[in-house]
PDB file of C-alpha atoms in Angstrom:
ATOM      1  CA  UNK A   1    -139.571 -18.074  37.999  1.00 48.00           C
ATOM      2  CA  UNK A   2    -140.625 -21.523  39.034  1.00 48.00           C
ATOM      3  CA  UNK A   3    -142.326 -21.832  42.339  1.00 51.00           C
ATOM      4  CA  UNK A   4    -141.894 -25.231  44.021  1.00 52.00           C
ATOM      5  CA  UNK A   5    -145.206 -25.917  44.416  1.00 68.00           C
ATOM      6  CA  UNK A   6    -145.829 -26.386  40.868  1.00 87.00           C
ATOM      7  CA  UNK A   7    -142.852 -26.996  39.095  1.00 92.00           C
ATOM      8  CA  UNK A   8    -141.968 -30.142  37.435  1.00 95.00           C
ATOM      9  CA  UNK A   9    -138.709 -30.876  38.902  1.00 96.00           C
ATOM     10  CA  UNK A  10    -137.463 -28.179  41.823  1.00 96.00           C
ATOM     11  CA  UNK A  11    -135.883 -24.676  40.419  1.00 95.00           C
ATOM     12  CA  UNK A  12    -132.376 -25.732  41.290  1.00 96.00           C
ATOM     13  CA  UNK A  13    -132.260 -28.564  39.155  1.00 97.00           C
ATOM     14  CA  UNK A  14    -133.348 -26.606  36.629  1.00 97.00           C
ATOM     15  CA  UNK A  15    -130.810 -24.099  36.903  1.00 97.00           C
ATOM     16  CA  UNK A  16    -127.989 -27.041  36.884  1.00 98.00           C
ATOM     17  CA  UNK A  17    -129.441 -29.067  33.933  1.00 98.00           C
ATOM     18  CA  UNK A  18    -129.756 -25.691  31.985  1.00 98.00           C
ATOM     19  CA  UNK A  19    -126.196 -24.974  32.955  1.00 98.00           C
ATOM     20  CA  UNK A  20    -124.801 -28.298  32.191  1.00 98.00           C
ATOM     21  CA  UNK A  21    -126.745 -28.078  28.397  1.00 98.00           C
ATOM     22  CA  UNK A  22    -125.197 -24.794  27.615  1.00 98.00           C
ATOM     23  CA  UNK A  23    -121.943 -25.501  29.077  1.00 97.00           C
ATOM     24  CA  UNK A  24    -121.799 -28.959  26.780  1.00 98.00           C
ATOM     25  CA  UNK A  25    -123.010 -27.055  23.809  1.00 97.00           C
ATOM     26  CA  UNK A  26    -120.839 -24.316  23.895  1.00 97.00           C
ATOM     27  CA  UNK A  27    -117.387 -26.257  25.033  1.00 96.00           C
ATOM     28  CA  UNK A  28    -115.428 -26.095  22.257  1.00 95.00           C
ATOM     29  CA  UNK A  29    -116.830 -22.827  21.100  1.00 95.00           C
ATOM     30  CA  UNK A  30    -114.530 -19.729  21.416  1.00 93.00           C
ATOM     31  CA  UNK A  31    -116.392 -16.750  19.917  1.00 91.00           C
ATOM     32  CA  UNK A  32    -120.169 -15.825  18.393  1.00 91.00           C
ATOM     33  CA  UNK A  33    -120.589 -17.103  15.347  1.00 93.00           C
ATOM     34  CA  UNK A  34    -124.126 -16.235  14.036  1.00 92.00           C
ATOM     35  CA  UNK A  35    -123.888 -18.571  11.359  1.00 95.00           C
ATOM     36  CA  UNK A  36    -124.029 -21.236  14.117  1.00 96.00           C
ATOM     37  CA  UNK A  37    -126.571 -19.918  16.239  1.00 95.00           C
ATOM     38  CA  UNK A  38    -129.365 -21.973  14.623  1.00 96.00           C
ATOM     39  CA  UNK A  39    -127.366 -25.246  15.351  1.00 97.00           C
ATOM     40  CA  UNK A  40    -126.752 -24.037  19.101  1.00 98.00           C
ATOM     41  CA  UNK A  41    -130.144 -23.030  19.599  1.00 98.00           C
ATOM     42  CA  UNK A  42    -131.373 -26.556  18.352  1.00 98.00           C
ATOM     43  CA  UNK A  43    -129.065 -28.530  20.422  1.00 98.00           C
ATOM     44  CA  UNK A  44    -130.061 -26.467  23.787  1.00 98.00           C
ATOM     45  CA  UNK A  45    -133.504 -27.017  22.912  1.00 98.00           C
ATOM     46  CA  UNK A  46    -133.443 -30.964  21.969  1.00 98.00           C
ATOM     47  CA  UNK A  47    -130.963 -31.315  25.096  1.00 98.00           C
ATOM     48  CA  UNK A  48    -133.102 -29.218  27.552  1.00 98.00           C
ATOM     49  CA  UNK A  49    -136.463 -30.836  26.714  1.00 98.00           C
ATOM     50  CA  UNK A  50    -134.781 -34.433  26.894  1.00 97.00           C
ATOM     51  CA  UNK A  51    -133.073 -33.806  30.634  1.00 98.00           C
ATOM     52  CA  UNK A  52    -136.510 -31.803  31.731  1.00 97.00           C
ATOM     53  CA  UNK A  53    -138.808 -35.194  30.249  1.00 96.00           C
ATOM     54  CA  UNK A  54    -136.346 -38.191  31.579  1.00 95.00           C
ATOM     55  CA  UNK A  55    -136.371 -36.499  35.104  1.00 96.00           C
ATOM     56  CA  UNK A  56    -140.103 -35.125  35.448  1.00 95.00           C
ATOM     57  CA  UNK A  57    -141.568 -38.728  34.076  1.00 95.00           C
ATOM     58  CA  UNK A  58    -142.779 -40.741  37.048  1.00 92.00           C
ATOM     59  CA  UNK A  59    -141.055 -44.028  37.937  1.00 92.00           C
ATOM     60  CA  UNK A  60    -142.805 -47.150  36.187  1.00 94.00           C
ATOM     61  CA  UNK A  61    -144.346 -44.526  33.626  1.00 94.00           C
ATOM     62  CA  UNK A  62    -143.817 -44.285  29.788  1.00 92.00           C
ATOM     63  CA  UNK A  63    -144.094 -40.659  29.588  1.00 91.00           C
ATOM     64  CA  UNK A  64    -144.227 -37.221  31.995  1.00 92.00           C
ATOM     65  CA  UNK A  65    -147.175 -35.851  33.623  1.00 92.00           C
ATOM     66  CA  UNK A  66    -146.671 -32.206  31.828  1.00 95.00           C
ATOM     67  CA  UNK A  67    -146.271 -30.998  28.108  1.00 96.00           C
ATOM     68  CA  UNK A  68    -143.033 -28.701  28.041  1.00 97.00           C
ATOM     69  CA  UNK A  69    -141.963 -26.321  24.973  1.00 97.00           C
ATOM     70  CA  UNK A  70    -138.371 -24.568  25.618  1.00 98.00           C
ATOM     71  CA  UNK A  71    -137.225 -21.394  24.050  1.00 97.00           C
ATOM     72  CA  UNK A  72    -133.752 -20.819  23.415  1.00 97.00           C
ATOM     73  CA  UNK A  73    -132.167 -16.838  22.940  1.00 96.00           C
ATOM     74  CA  UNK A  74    -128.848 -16.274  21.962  1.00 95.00           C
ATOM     75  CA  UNK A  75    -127.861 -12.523  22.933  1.00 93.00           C
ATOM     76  CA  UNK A  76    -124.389 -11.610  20.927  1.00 91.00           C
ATOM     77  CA  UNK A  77    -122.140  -9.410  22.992  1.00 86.00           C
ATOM     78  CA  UNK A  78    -121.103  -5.537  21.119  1.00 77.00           C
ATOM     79  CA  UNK A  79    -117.254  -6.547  21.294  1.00 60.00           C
ATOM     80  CA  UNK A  80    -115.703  -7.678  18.245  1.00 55.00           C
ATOM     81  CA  UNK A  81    -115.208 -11.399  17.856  1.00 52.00           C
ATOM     82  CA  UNK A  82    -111.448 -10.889  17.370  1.00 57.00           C
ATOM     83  CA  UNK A  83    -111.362  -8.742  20.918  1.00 57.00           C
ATOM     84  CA  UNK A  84    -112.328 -11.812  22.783  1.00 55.00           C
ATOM     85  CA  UNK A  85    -110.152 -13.760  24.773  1.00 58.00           C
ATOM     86  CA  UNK A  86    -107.158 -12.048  24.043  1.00 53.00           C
ATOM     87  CA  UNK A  87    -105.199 -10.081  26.089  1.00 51.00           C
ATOM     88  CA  UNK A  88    -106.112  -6.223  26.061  1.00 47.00           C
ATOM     89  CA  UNK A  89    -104.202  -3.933  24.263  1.00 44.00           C
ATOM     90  CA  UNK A  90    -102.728  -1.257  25.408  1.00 45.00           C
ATOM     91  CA  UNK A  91    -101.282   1.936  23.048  1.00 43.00           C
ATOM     92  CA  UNK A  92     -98.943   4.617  24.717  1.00 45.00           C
ATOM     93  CA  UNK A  93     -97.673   7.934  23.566  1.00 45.00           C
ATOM     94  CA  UNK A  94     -94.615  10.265  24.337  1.00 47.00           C
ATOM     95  CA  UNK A  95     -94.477  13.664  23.180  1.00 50.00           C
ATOM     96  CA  UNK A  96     -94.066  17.470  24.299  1.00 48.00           C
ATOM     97  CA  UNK A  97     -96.846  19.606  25.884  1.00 51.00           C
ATOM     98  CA  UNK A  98     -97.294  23.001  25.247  1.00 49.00           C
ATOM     99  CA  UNK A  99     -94.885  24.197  27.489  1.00 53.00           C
ATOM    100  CA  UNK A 100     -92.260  21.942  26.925  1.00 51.00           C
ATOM    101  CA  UNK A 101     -92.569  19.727  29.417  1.00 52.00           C
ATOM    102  CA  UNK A 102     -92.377  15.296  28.454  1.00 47.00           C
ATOM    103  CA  UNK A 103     -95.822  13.867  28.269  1.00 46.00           C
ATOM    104  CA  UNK A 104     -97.082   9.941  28.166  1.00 45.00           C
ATOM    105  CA  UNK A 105    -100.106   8.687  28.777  1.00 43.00           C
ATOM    106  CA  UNK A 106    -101.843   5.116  28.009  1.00 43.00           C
ATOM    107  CA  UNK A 107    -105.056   4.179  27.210  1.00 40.00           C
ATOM    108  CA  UNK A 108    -106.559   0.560  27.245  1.00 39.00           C
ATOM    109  CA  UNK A 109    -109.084  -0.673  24.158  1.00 40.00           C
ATOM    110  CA  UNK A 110    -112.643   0.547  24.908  1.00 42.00           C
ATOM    111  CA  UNK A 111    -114.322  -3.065  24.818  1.00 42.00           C
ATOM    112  CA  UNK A 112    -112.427  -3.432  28.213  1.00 42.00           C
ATOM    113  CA  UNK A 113    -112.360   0.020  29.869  1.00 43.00           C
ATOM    114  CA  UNK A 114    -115.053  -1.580  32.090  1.00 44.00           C
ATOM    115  CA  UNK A 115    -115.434  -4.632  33.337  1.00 47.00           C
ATOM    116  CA  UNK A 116    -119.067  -5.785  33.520  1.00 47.00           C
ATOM    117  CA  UNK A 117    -120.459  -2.928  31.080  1.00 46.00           C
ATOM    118  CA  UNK A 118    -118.671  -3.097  27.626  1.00 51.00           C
ATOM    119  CA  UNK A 119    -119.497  -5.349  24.965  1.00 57.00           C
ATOM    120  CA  UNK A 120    -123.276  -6.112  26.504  1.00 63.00           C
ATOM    121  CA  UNK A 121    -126.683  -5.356  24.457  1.00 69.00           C
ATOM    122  CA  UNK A 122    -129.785  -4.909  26.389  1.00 74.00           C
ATOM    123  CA  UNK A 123    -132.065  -7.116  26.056  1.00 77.00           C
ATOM    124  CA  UNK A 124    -136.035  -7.451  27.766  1.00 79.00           C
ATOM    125  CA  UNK A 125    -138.190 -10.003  26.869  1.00 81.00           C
ATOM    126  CA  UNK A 126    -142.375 -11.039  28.828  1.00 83.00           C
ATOM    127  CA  UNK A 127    -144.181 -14.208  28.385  1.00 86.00           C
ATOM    128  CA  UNK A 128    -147.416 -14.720  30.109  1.00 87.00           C
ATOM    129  CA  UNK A 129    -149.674 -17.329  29.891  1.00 87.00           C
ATOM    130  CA  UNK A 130    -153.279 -18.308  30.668  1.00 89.00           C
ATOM    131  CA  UNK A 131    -153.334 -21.384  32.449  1.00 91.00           C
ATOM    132  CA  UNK A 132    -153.915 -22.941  35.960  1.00 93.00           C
ATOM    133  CA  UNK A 133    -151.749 -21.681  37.967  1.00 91.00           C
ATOM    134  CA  UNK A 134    -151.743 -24.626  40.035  1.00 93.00           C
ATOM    135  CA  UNK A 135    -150.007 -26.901  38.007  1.00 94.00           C
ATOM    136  CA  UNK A 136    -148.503 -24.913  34.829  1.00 95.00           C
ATOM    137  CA  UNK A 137    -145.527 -22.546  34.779  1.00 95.00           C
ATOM    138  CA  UNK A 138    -143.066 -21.617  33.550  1.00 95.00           C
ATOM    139  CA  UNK A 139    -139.056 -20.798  34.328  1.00 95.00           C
ATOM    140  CA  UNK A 140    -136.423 -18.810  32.856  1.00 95.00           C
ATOM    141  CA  UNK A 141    -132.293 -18.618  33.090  1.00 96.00           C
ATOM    142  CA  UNK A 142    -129.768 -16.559  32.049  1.00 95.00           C
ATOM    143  CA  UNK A 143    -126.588 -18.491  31.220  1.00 96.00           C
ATOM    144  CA  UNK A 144    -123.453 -15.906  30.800  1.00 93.00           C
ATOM    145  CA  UNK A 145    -121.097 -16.547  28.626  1.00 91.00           C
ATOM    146  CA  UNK A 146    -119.811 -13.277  28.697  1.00 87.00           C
ATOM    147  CA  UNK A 147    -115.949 -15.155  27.764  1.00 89.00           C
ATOM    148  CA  UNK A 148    -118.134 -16.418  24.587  1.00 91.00           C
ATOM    149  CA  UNK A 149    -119.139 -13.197  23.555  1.00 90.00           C
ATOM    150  CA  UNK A 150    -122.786 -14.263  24.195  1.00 93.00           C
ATOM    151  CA  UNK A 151    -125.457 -14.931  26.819  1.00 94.00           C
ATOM    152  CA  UNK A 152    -128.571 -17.717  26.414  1.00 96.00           C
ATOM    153  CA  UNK A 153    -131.891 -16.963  28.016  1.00 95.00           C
ATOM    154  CA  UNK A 154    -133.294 -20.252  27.877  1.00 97.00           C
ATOM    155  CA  UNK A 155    -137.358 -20.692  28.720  1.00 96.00           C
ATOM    156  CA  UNK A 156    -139.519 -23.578  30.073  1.00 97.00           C
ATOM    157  CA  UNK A 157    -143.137 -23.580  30.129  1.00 96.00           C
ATOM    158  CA  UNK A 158    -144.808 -26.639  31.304  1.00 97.00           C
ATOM    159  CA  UNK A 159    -148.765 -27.545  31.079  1.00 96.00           C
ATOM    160  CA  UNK A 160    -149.602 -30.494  33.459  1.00 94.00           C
ATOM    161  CA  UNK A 161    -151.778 -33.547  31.642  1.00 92.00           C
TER     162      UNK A 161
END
């Protein structure tokens, strides 16, 4: 994570121009698509580095004080495309037990037994970096997109000039 001291632009503007990116890149998406992810991952990286450069370059300057590289993750969720946003299913059964008496019972689809838990991978991922700490750093963000089907972990290292 960013500390103030050294990072380009402070760690909650950060967070909201990563947010805004991967909520305009993902707005008319309903589902993971891997076939797209290449095209999503391009667009949060072109759009990330172009909010992070406009806003860290210095008034009456042509370009920032820092070199930045972003790294984009897309993380697909374990439930089945088809299983998101929809309603859950539920299945119920009627029949005898072994003594005669009327059974029933229901039972919900696994993906959404519990909330939170299903349909998630794990994921863990280090960078380090040799650098001064001083002035270079770097900042990561989950965005969840967990009605997607996916999650972004989106990186920004920056090396001052």
């Amino acid at each position: 994570m960013a500390s103030p001291s050294n990072s380009p632009l402070p760690p909650k503007r950060l967070e909201q121009i990563a947010t805004d990116v991967c909520n305009s890149t993902f707005a008319s998406v309903e589902y993971y698509e891997h076939p797209k992810t290449a095209q999503w991952n391009e667009a949060i990286i072109q759009k990330m580095l172009k909010a992070v450069m406009s806003e860290a370059t210095p008034q009456g300057a042509t370009t920032p004080a820092y070199k930045f590289a972003v790294n984009s993750t897309i993380v697909q969720h374990v439930v089945p495309t088809s299983q998101l946003n929809k309603a859950t299913s539920t299945s119920t059964s009627t029949g005898t037990g072994p003594e005669g008496e009327s059974t029933s019972s229901e039972a919900a689809a696994p993906a959404a037994s519990k909330k939170g838990q299903a349909g998630r991978r794990g994921m863990h991922s280090a960078t380090a970096g040799y650098w001064n700490e001083k002035t270079d750093g770097m900042w990561s963000f989950k965005y969840d997109g967990e009605a997607k089907g996916l999650d972004v972990v989106i990186m920004l290292i920056w090396i001052a000039l």
